XYZ file of C-alpha atoms in Angstrom:
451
model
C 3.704 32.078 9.819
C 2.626 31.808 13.800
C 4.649 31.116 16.027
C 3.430 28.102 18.702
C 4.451 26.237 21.032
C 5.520 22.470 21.061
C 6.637 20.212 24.102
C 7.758 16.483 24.323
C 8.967 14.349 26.958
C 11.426 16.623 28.788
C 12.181 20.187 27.392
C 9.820 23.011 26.907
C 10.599 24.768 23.581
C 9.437 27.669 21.888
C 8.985 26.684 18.099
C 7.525 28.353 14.862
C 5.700 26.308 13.541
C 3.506 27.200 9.341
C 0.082 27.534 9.700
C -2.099 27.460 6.593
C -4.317 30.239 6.087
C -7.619 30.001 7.961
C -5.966 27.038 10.164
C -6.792 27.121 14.129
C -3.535 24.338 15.289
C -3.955 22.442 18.702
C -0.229 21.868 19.986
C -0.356 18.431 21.169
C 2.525 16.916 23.653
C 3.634 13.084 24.366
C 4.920 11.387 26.851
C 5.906 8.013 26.302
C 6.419 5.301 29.171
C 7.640 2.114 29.551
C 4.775 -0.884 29.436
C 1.548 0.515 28.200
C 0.520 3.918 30.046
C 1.302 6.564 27.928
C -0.390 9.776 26.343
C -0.858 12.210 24.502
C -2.216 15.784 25.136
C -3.748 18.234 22.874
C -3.533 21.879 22.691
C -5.314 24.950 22.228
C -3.759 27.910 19.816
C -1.887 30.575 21.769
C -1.150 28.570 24.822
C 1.265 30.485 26.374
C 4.884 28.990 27.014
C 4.685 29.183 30.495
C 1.498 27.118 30.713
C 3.146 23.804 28.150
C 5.715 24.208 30.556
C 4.102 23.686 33.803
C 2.237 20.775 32.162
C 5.483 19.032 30.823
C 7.704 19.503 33.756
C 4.648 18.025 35.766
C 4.265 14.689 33.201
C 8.226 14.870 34.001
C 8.035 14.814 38.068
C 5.109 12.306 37.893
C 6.664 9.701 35.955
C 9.813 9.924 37.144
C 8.370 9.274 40.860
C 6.467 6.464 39.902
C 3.281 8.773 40.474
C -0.262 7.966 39.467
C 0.015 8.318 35.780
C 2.710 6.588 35.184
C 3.285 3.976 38.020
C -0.202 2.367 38.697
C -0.834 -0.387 36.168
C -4.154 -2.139 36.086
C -6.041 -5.693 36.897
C -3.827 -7.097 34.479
C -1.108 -5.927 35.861
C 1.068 -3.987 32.769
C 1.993 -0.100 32.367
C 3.828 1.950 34.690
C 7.560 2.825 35.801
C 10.019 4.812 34.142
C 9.952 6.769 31.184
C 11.305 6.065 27.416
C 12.086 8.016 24.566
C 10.374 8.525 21.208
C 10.217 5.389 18.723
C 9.744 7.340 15.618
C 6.175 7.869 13.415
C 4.316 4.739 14.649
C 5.371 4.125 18.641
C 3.486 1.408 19.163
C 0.128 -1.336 17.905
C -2.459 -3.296 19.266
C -1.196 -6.305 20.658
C -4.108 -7.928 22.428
C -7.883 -6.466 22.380
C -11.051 -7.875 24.771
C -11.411 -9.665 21.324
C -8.197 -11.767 21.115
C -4.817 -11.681 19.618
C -3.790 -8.872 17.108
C -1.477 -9.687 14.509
C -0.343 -7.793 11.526
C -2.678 -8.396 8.208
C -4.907 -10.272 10.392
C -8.441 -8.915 11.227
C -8.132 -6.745 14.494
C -11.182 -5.967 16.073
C -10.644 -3.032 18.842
C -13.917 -2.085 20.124
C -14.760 1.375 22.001
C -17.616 3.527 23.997
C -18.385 6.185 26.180
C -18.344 5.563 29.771
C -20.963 6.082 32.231
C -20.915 9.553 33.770
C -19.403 9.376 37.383
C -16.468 7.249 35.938
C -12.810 7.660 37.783
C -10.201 9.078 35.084
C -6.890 9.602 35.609
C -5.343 12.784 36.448
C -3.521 15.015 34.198
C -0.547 17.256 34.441
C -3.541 19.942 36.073
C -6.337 17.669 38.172
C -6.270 14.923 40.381
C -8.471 11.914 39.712
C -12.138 12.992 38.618
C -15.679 11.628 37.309
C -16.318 11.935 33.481
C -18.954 14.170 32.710
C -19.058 14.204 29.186
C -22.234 12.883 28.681
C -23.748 15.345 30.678
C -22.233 18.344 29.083
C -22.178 17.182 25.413
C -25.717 16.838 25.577
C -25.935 20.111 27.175
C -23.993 21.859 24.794
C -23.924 19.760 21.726
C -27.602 18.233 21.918
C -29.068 15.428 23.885
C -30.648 12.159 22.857
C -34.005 11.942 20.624
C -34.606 8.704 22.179
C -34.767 8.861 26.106
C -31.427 8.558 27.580
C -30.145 6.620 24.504
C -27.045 8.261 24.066
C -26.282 6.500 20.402
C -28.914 9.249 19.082
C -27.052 12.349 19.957
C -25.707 14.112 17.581
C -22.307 14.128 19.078
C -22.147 10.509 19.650
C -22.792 10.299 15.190
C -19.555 12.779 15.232
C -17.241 10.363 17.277
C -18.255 7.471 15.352
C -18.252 8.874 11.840
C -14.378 9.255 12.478
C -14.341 5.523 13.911
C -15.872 4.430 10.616
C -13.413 6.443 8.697
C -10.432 4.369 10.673
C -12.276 1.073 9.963
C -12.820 2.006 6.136
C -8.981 2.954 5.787
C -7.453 0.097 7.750
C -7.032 -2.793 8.862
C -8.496 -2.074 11.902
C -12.423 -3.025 12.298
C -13.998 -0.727 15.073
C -17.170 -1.200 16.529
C -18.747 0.101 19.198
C -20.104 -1.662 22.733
C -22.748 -0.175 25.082
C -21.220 -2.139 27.668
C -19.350 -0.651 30.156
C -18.392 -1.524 33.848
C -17.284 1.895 35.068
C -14.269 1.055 36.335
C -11.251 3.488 36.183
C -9.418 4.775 33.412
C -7.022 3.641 32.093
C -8.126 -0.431 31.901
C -8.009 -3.013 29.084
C -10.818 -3.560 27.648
C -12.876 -7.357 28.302
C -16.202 -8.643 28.363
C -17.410 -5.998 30.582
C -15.791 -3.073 28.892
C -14.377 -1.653 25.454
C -10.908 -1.502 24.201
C -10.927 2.365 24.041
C -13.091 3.976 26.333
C -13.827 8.234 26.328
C -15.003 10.047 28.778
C -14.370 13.818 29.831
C -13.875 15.995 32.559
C -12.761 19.699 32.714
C -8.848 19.647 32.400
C -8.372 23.709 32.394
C -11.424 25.366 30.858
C -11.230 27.611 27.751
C -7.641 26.789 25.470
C -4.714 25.020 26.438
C -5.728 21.341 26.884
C -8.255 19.820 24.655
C -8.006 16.371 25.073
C -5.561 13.750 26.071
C -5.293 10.497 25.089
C -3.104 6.761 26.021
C -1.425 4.449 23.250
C -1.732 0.752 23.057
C -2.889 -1.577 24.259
C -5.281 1.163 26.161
C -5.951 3.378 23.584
C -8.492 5.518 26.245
C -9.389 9.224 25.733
C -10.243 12.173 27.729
C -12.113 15.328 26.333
C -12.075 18.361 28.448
C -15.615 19.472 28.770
C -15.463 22.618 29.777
C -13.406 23.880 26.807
C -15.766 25.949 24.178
C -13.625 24.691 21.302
C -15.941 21.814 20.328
C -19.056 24.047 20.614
C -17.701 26.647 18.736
C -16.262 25.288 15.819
C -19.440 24.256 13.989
C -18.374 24.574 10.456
C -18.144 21.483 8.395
C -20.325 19.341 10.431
C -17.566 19.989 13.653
C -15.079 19.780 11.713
C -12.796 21.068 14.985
C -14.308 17.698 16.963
C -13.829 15.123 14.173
C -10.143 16.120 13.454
C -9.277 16.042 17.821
C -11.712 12.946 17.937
C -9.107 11.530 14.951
C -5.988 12.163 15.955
C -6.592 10.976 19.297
C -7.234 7.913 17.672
C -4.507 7.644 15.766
C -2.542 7.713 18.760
C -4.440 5.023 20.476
C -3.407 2.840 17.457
C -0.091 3.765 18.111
C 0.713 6.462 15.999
C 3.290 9.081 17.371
C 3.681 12.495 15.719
C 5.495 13.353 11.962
C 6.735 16.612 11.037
C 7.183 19.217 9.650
C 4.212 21.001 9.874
C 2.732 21.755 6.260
C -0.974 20.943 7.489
C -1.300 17.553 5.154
C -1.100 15.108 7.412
C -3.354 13.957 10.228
C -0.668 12.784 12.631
C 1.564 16.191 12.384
C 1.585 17.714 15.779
C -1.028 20.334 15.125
C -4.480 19.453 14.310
C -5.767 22.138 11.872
C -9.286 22.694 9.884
C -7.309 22.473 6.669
C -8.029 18.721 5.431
C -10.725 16.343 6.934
C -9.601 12.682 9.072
C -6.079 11.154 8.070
C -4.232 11.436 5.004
C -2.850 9.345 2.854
C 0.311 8.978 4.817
C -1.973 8.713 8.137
C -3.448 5.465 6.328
C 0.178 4.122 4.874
C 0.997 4.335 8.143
C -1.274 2.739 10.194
C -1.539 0.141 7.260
C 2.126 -1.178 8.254
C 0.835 -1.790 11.853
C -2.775 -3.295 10.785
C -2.760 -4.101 6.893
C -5.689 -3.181 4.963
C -9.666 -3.591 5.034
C -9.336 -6.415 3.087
C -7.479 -8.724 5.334
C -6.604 -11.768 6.072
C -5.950 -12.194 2.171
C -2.738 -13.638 2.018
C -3.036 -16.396 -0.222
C -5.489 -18.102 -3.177
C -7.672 -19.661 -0.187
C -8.482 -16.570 1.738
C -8.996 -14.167 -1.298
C -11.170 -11.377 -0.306
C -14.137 -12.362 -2.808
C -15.179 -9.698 -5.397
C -18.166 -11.873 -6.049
C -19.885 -12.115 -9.514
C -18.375 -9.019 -11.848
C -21.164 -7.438 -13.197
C -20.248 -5.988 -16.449
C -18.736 -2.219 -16.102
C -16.635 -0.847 -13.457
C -15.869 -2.839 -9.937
C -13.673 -0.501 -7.731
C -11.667 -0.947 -4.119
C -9.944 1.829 -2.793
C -7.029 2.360 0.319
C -6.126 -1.592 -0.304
C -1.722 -2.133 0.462
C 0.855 -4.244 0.071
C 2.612 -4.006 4.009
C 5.973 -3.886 4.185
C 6.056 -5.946 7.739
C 5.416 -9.366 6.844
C 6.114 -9.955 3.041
C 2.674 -9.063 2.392
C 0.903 -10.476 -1.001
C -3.493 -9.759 -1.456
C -5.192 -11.879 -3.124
C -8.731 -11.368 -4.777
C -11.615 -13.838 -6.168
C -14.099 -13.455 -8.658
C -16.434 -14.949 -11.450
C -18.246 -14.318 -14.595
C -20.849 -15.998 -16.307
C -19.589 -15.718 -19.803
C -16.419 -15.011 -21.804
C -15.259 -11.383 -21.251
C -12.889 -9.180 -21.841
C -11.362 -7.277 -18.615
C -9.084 -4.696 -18.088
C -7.329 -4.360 -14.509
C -5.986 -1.525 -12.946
C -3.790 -1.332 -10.425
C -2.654 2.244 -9.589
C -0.028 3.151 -6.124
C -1.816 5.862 -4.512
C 0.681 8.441 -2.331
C 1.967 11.954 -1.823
C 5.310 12.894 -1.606
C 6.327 14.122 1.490
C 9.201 15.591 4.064
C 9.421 13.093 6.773
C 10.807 12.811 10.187
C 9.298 12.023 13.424
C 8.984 14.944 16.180
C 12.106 15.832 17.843
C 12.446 14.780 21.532
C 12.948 18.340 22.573
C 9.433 18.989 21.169
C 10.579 20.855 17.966
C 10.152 19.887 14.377
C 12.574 20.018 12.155
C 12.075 20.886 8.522
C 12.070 17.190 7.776
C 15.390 14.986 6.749
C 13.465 12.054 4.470
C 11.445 12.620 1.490
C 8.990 9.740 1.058
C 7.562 9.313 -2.341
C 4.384 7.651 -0.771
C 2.876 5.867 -4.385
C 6.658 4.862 -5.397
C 7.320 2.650 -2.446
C 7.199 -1.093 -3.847
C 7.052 -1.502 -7.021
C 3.374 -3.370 -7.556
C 3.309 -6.691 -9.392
C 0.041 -8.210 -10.732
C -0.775 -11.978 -11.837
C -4.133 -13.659 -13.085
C -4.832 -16.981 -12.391
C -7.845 -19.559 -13.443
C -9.555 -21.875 -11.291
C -7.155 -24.806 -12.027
C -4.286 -22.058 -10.726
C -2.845 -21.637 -14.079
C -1.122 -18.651 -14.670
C -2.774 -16.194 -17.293
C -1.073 -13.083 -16.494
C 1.703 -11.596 -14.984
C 2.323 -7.684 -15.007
C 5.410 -5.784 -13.596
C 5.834 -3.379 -17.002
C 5.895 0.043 -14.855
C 7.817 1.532 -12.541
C 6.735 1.858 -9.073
C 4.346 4.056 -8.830
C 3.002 3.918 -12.139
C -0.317 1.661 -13.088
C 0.231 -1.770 -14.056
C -2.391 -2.717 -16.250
C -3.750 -6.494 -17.349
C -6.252 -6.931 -19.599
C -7.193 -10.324 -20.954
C -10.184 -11.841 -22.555
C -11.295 -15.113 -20.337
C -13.810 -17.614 -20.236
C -16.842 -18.050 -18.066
C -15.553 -19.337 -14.578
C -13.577 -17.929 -11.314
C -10.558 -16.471 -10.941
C -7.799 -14.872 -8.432
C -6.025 -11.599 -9.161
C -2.755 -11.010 -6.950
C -1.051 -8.070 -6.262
C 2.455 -8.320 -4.479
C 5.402 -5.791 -3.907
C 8.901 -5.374 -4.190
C 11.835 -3.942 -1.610
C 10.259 -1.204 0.404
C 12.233 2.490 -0.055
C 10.630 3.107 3.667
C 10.154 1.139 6.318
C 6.741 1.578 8.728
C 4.506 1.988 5.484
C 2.204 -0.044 3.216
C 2.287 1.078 -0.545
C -1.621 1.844 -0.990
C -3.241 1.222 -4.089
C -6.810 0.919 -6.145
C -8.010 -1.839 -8.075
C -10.121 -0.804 -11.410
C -11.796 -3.490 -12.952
C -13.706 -2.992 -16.226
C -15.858 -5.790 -17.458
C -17.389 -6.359 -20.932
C -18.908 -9.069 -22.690
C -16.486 -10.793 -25.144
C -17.482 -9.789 -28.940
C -17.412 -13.708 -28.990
C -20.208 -14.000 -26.673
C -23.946 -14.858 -27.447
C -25.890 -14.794 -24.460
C -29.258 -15.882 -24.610
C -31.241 -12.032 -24.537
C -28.819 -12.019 -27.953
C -30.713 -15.378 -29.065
C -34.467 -14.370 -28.362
């Protein structure tokens, strides 16, 4: 056990927080205003109480005046003004992006890129208003480009977009990065000219305490502090250290707030640790209720998410959900080219855990909900033909348990659904994997069988 030190919104607090072995935590404190402009900051291990403090009761005094951080909106006129509580695990989603609309179980496009060197970001609870440097001094100290000033073929830019990828993979969230940046101040929505989330870096306050801060939707902008050793030093694991700040951050730029306790399994808790690598399951069942899944929009027989041709043996999709937002039902195509006999899986994926958002003092209680993560809806599967006749429909196990279909069909297409039942927590989507073994039906004479 080490004890650490954990501050939201208005009260510093000294906290003990678990810390599994070999785990470096980076305390990480929100503050949460009204329209868009809020943020979280991330820090080092053994910041000392007096130092969270100083920057809490600063956040405090500046958006209670109205100050920069919290009172100056942007060209479009949102964020800013007072101050507002805590909204529990997920605090907030992408509404609009420079890409359109974002709706739930609808493909959401958010792009994101580094910003020129030189460009304004905002101040902190520590600096006033400052140029980013981190290109600069993450070529300095974590390699420059191989390809002139090309700044895709550092090694650090690979890092930051390796956890992007992860996000897109796991979601329904589809990042993708833009070179295209007009170098106007953070924070900004991102248009034409500019990405959704933009990162840049500055030094915040050297060595420890503050690693990185970074605003929710619809900004979703980040700032690295440059100066801090932490990202250099931590090389293990391909920077491991770097990937798991890089991640969080973004989970709070998709609107993720904090979950607790602390038992180092889940992405989101308020310390970021070396223990696991990107977000959890719960991280993804999470974010799924804001976004969907990968597979979206596959909400009915016309906009099945095509499978294509089954080959025969195994066809797999993993981290696909059933949201509990919207009624949520996915629907998959596919074909084969002679009678078979298939078997489908459909397994609930999940951990249990102790739930409960962070406490508004900053603390984190031991947790007061246990979430059964794979037991969530109970998972109903049907098979239909190409005329829409039904050939199957499974709901034999329990939630959380496999439902299994297997069926021998003719040559033609098909559409497997998967729907859910009452959801036992709200702010979730009950993940699952799809298994689909293919082989030819003892029946079936195919014409290699007739030469």
């Amino acid at each position: 056990m080490r004890c650490a030190v954990v501050v939201t919104l208005t009260v510093a607090l000294v906290g003990c927080l678990g810390v599994a072995a070999g785990a470096s935590p980076e305390l990480v404190t929100s503050v949460h205003e009204d329209g868009d402009l809020s943020f979280s900051m991330v820090f080092a291990p053994g910041t000392p109480t007096s130092v969270v403090r100083q920057h809490t009761q600063e956040m405090i005094r500046r958006r209670g005046n109205g100050g920069d951080n919290g009172g100056r909106g942007n060209n479009n006129g949102r964020g800013g003004g007072r101050g507002r509580g805590r909204r529990g695990i997920r605090s907030a989603r992408w509404t609009n992006t420079a890409n359109g609309a974002c709706s739930v179980n609808n493909p959401c496009t958010v792009t994101w890129g580094i910003v020129p060197d030189g460009t304004i970001l905002p101040l902190d609870t520590t600096t006033a208003d400052r140029p980013s440097n981190l290109i600069s001094e993450w070529n300095s100290q974590l390699g420059g480009p191989t390809s002139g000033t090309n700044i895709t073929t550092t090694p650090w830019f690979a890092l930051i977009s390796s956890v992007f990828d992860v996000w897109s993979e796991t979601t329904g969230l589809n990042f993708v990065y833009s070179g295209t940046d007009d170098g106007s101040a953070l924070p900004n929505t991102g248009n034409a000219d500019r990405p959704d989330v933009r990162i840049g870096g500055h030094t915040i306050d050297g060595n420890s305490n503050v690693l990185a801060y970074n605003y929710f939707p619809n900004f979703g902008d980040m700032v690295i502090d440059t100066a801090d050793n932490f990202y250099a030093n931590n090389q293990a694991n391909n920077y491991l250290g770097l990937r798991n700040v890089i991640a969080h951050e973004i989970g709070h730029g998709i609107g993720l707030s904090h979950v607790c306790p602390v038992i180092q399994e889940r992405l989101m808790e308020p310390t970021v640790t070396f223990a696991f690598d990107g977000p959890s399951l719960d991280d993804i069942s999470v974010a799924q209720g804001a976004y969907g899944d990968r597979f979206e929009p596959n909400n009915n027989a016309g906009a099945a998410h095509p499978l294509g041709a089954l080959s025969v043996g195994q066809t797999e999709l993993k981290y696909a959900g059933i949201n509990d937002d919207t009624n949520d039902e996915d629907f998959y195509a596919f074909s084969v080219d002679a009678a078979s006999d298939i078997t489908v899986l459909i397994t609930p994926i999940g951990i249990t855990v102790n739930q409960s958002p962070q406490n508004s003092d900053g603390s984190c209680s031991p947790g007061n909900t246990v979430i059964a993560l794979a037991e969530l809806s109970d998972l109903r599967v049907r098979l239909y033909d190409s005329s829409n006749a039904l050939i199957a429909d499974v709901n034999a196990a329990a939630a959380g348990v496999v439902e299994v279909v297997q069926e021998t069909i003719a040559a033609g297409s098909y559409v497997l659904q998967v729907s859910g039942g009452t959801f036992a927590a709200a702010d979730h989507s009950q993940l699952y994997d799809i298994d689909i073994t293919r082989a030819l039906s003892a029946t079936t004479t195919t014409a290699a069988d007739t030469t």
